[in-house]
Amino acid sequence: MEYMIGAYATAPSTQLWDQELETNYYQELKSLSNIVGLEHPFVGRLHPYDDEWFLQNIDNRWQFIFTSIPGVMGQLAHNPHFGIASTNEAGRQAALAFYQQAQQAILKLNNHLKREAVSYLKIHTAPKITEHTQSSIQALKTSLETMQSWNWYGAKLIIEHCDAYIVGQEAEKGFMRLEDEITAVKQVNSKLNSDIGISINWGRSAIETRDTNGPIQHIKQAYLNGLLKGIIFSGTSDIDGPYGQWKDTHMPPAQALFLPCYAENSLLTMEQMKKSIQQCNYQQLDFIGAKISLSPNKASVAQRIGYIKSITALLDHVLEVQ
């Protein structure tokens, strides 16, 4: 099986740019034969630090999924009304302008590789819902219709579900409920004959529901509605520790088999991965992958690659026994 890997989360340069370390890391990534491509962070430009470095260091055979969540969270830090689902029109328009920048980044990558290299653009239903900032299905539908009219140069739009706003619960993202995202997508797809999809991040669904059944239910819900395009496995914990309690810190999986790289107290167990995959026909999905971080973020390039090898080996085992 081949996987999409959110390698940016495991990279040496998550906070400070070290070109030499990052170059070594990408060289090792390119040696992993079971990686079909990368989930790549979009922050307003092609690469957070250096577009040209990125173009020179990627594997020309890789496929890409752009994820807008790092950029969306950065925008929300300055403008809490920002988001494609925002009932604040200025905030909604700011989000559309941000995604037009993503359109140009996709074009730049395609031009370099001389092919349509981006399969999906993951979009997110900001803003964070609070007393002062609200979202609506209608606002989301309006944004999706606008975005679907643009040329995405081979990429498809996909909503990555993040933990939704729950009354009385501290949110990590606090975006829209999955039910509302599904409603908006199905109505837009029906109206435009489009193929906007949904993807589930295991950890974010567990964080929302405070339960390992959350990802299972979300995967099943998206699948039964005909919208599930992919699953990314990323962990979390219900116990405070290096990765926090119910935090979106991309925790590695729990110990399993004889794999050397894991995280104590991770709720992402091999059994939970099996249960998640069983909620859908995984062979119909467009991607399966993983995104993990290290906390504290102190490790050699070899150790970082070791964590990626461990979670892909775990996925291989899970999928082989289905």
XYZ file of C-alpha atoms in Angstrom:
322
model
C 0.000 0.000 0.000
C 1.140 3.536 -0.690
C 0.426 6.408 1.678
C 0.087 10.162 1.827
C 2.251 11.460 4.653
C 1.923 14.801 6.422
C 5.698 14.907 6.609
C 5.789 18.607 7.489
C 4.516 17.764 11.000
C 7.441 15.374 11.606
C 10.032 17.659 10.008
C 12.989 19.264 11.827
C 11.911 22.733 10.744
C 8.471 23.012 12.302
C 9.433 26.220 14.112
C 12.878 27.300 12.939
C 14.147 26.929 9.382
C 17.283 24.800 9.102
C 17.852 24.225 5.406
C 20.584 21.613 5.834
C 18.572 19.492 8.258
C 15.445 19.817 6.137
C 17.355 18.812 3.005
C 18.642 15.683 4.749
C 15.113 14.909 5.930
C 13.679 15.191 2.413
C 16.448 12.993 1.019
C 15.428 10.287 3.490
C 11.729 10.774 2.685
C 12.472 10.165 -0.979
C 14.005 6.793 -0.107
C 10.701 5.512 1.331
C 9.095 3.508 -1.464
C 5.640 3.323 0.163
C 5.089 7.093 0.183
C 3.067 8.120 -2.858
C 3.084 11.769 -1.848
C 2.873 14.451 0.802
C 0.175 16.306 2.629
C 1.696 19.767 2.308
C 0.954 22.834 4.465
C -0.403 25.917 2.722
C 0.167 29.138 4.633
C -0.352 31.717 1.880
C 2.547 30.690 -0.354
C 3.811 27.422 -1.795
C 6.271 26.734 1.047
C 6.345 28.306 4.516
C 10.021 29.280 4.198
C 11.453 28.879 0.704
C 9.502 28.029 -2.446
C 12.579 27.372 -4.569
C 14.175 25.106 -1.980
C 10.947 23.100 -1.857
C 10.769 22.696 -5.630
C 14.372 21.515 -5.779
C 14.011 18.957 -2.959
C 10.724 17.177 -3.636
C 10.494 13.870 -5.449
C 9.224 14.648 -8.939
C 6.999 11.558 -8.787
C 5.155 12.577 -5.635
C 1.525 13.570 -5.642
C 0.408 16.283 -3.227
C -2.542 17.165 -1.042
C -2.452 20.761 0.107
C -3.821 21.311 3.609
C -4.865 24.831 4.463
C -5.149 24.329 8.241
C -1.763 25.916 9.137
C -2.646 28.987 7.083
C -6.222 29.115 8.355
C -5.071 29.045 11.982
C -2.535 31.751 11.232
C -5.233 33.936 9.703
C -7.607 33.328 12.631
C -4.946 34.581 15.035
C -5.278 38.002 13.393
C -8.914 37.932 12.283
C -11.311 35.738 14.311
C -14.041 36.241 11.661
C -11.888 34.617 8.934
C -13.371 31.542 7.273
C -15.327 30.201 4.323
C -18.267 29.424 6.637
C -18.224 32.820 8.348
C -21.440 34.806 8.680
C -19.210 37.891 8.699
C -18.958 38.821 5.009
C -15.559 40.509 5.301
C -14.205 37.435 7.060
C -15.654 35.160 4.396
C -14.180 37.239 1.583
C -10.788 37.222 3.320
C -10.920 33.419 3.306
C -11.781 33.319 -0.391
C -8.817 35.613 -1.119
C -6.591 33.259 0.886
C -7.743 30.288 -1.192
C -7.036 32.199 -4.391
C -3.421 32.277 -3.181
C -3.620 28.480 -2.847
C -4.779 28.323 -6.443
C -1.618 30.152 -7.526
C 0.610 27.900 -5.390
C -0.909 24.829 -7.043
C -0.228 26.338 -10.452
C 3.388 27.079 -9.492
C 3.989 23.491 -8.363
C 2.299 22.081 -11.467
C 4.365 24.287 -13.747
C 7.567 23.107 -12.081
C 6.645 19.422 -12.340
C 5.000 19.859 -15.758
C 1.904 17.915 -14.657
C -1.140 18.171 -12.414
C 0.619 17.287 -9.171
C -2.000 18.260 -6.572
C -4.859 15.807 -6.069
C -6.745 17.704 -3.384
C -6.915 21.009 -1.572
C -8.098 20.440 1.986
C -10.276 23.332 3.086
C -11.588 24.008 6.580
C -14.867 25.396 7.877
C -13.574 28.293 9.964
C -14.201 30.470 11.904
C -13.979 29.123 15.430
C -17.506 29.412 16.783
C -17.759 31.731 19.789
C -20.193 34.243 21.227
C -18.875 36.777 18.708
C -17.982 34.655 15.681
C -20.480 32.441 13.899
C -20.718 30.181 10.863
C -23.632 28.951 8.772
C -24.445 26.301 6.209
C -25.571 29.032 3.812
C -22.274 30.923 4.085
C -20.347 27.699 3.500
C -22.500 26.811 0.481
C -21.958 30.251 -1.034
C -18.186 29.937 -0.598
C -18.092 26.403 -2.007
C -20.058 27.457 -5.084
C -17.626 30.309 -5.686
C -14.546 28.156 -5.156
C -15.895 25.357 -7.325
C -16.141 27.832 -10.210
C -12.374 28.459 -10.141
C -9.758 26.526 -12.092
C -7.902 24.328 -9.607
C -5.499 22.895 -12.176
C -6.422 19.271 -11.470
C -6.960 19.536 -7.717
C -10.315 18.745 -6.125
C -11.814 20.498 -3.114
C -12.224 18.476 0.047
C -13.394 19.564 3.491
C -11.189 18.152 6.215
C -13.363 17.862 9.292
C -11.854 19.394 12.422
C -13.186 19.214 15.958
C -16.506 21.025 16.057
C -17.760 23.555 18.577
C -19.355 21.771 21.546
C -21.146 23.812 24.224
C -19.195 23.749 27.474
C -16.138 22.039 25.976
C -12.817 23.702 25.224
C -12.227 23.391 21.488
C -8.983 22.992 19.591
C -10.497 24.272 16.336
C -14.209 24.677 17.153
C -15.380 24.702 13.528
C -18.627 23.354 12.026
C -20.309 20.058 12.858
C -19.723 17.225 10.401
C -23.489 16.988 9.786
C -23.570 20.607 8.631
C -20.498 20.182 6.421
C -22.099 17.134 4.808
C -25.363 19.025 4.238
C -23.573 21.920 2.535
C -21.386 19.679 0.372
C -24.251 17.480 -0.783
C -26.382 20.477 -1.725
C -23.546 22.126 -3.665
C -22.599 18.859 -5.383
C -26.222 18.330 -6.387
C -26.588 21.872 -7.705
C -23.277 22.023 -9.594
C -22.786 18.335 -10.392
C -19.453 18.645 -8.572
C -17.453 16.157 -6.523
C -16.437 17.999 -3.357
C -15.584 15.455 -0.681
C -14.885 14.991 3.024
C -11.775 13.663 4.740
C -11.449 12.546 8.337
C -8.459 13.086 10.601
C -8.620 10.426 13.326
C -7.223 12.579 16.112
C -9.420 15.597 15.445
C -12.582 13.496 15.539
C -11.480 11.876 18.816
C -10.775 15.327 20.264
C -14.254 16.537 19.316
C -16.099 13.596 20.849
C -13.639 12.932 23.717
C -13.951 9.309 22.675
C -12.275 6.824 20.326
C -15.704 6.032 18.889
C -15.810 9.547 17.422
C -13.524 8.827 14.458
C -15.365 5.571 13.792
C -18.711 7.348 13.666
C -17.378 10.225 11.534
C -15.761 7.880 9.003
C -18.979 5.869 8.770
C -21.110 9.022 8.459
C -19.027 10.503 5.647
C -18.809 7.141 3.883
C -22.542 6.397 4.017
C -23.215 9.842 2.569
C -20.931 9.032 -0.366
C -18.447 11.795 0.463
C -15.488 10.089 2.169
C -12.352 10.545 0.077
C -9.636 9.755 2.590
C -8.496 9.147 6.160
C -5.431 10.549 7.875
C -4.307 8.809 11.056
C -3.068 11.229 13.679
C -3.257 10.552 17.398
C -4.276 12.256 20.613
C -4.446 11.425 24.330
C -6.953 11.698 27.146
C -4.080 12.059 29.635
C -1.965 15.170 30.077
C 1.626 14.624 29.003
C 4.118 15.745 26.356
C 1.338 15.870 23.744
C -1.267 17.447 26.024
C -4.742 16.241 26.926
C -7.195 16.212 23.974
C -4.820 18.399 21.968
C -4.352 18.433 18.201
C -0.630 17.653 18.438
C -0.507 14.808 15.873
C 0.510 12.276 18.512
C 2.169 9.084 17.229
C 0.293 5.789 17.669
C 0.492 3.597 20.734
C 2.922 0.698 20.987
C 2.017 -2.146 18.646
C 3.703 -5.234 17.179
C 7.464 -4.829 17.497
C 7.612 -1.318 16.100
C 10.264 0.856 17.750
C 8.597 4.270 17.491
C 5.420 5.022 19.425
C 3.957 7.314 22.094
C 2.894 6.318 25.602
C -0.798 6.924 26.359
C -1.776 7.470 22.724
C -5.384 6.563 22.007
C -4.468 5.738 18.404
C -4.003 1.989 18.838
C -3.756 -0.688 16.196
C -7.223 -1.910 17.202
C -8.709 1.573 16.724
C -7.081 1.838 13.304
C -8.633 -1.517 12.334
C -12.075 -0.435 13.539
C -11.785 2.814 11.594
C -10.849 1.101 8.342
C -13.740 -1.348 8.780
C -16.264 1.513 8.550
C -15.693 1.920 4.824
C -14.451 0.136 1.735
C -10.904 1.436 2.092
C -9.972 0.340 -1.430
C -12.439 2.929 -2.767
C -10.714 5.773 -0.926
C -8.477 8.158 -2.820
C -5.942 8.286 -0.010
C -4.977 6.827 3.337
C -2.148 8.314 5.294
C -0.677 9.593 8.515
C 0.513 12.792 10.127
C 2.528 12.722 13.341
C 4.618 15.157 15.344
C 7.262 14.634 17.997
C 6.947 16.276 21.393
C 9.312 17.556 22.514
C 10.478 18.192 18.961
C 14.022 16.961 19.497
C 15.124 14.075 17.312
C 17.609 13.216 14.613
C 16.522 12.903 11.008
C 16.887 9.120 11.317
C 14.588 9.061 14.344
C 11.991 11.182 12.551
C 12.018 8.841 9.563
C 11.761 5.941 12.024
C 8.416 7.273 13.287
C 7.093 7.526 9.736
C 8.298 3.996 8.940
C 6.618 2.677 12.091
C 3.200 4.151 11.390
C 3.243 3.069 7.734
C 4.267 -0.458 8.808
C 1.348 -0.393 11.246
C -0.998 0.685 8.450
C 0.358 -2.098 6.236
C -0.451 -4.632 8.962
C -3.931 -3.198 9.570
C -4.826 -3.252 5.875
C -3.390 -6.718 5.246
C -5.719 -8.306 7.794
C -8.914 -6.723 6.429
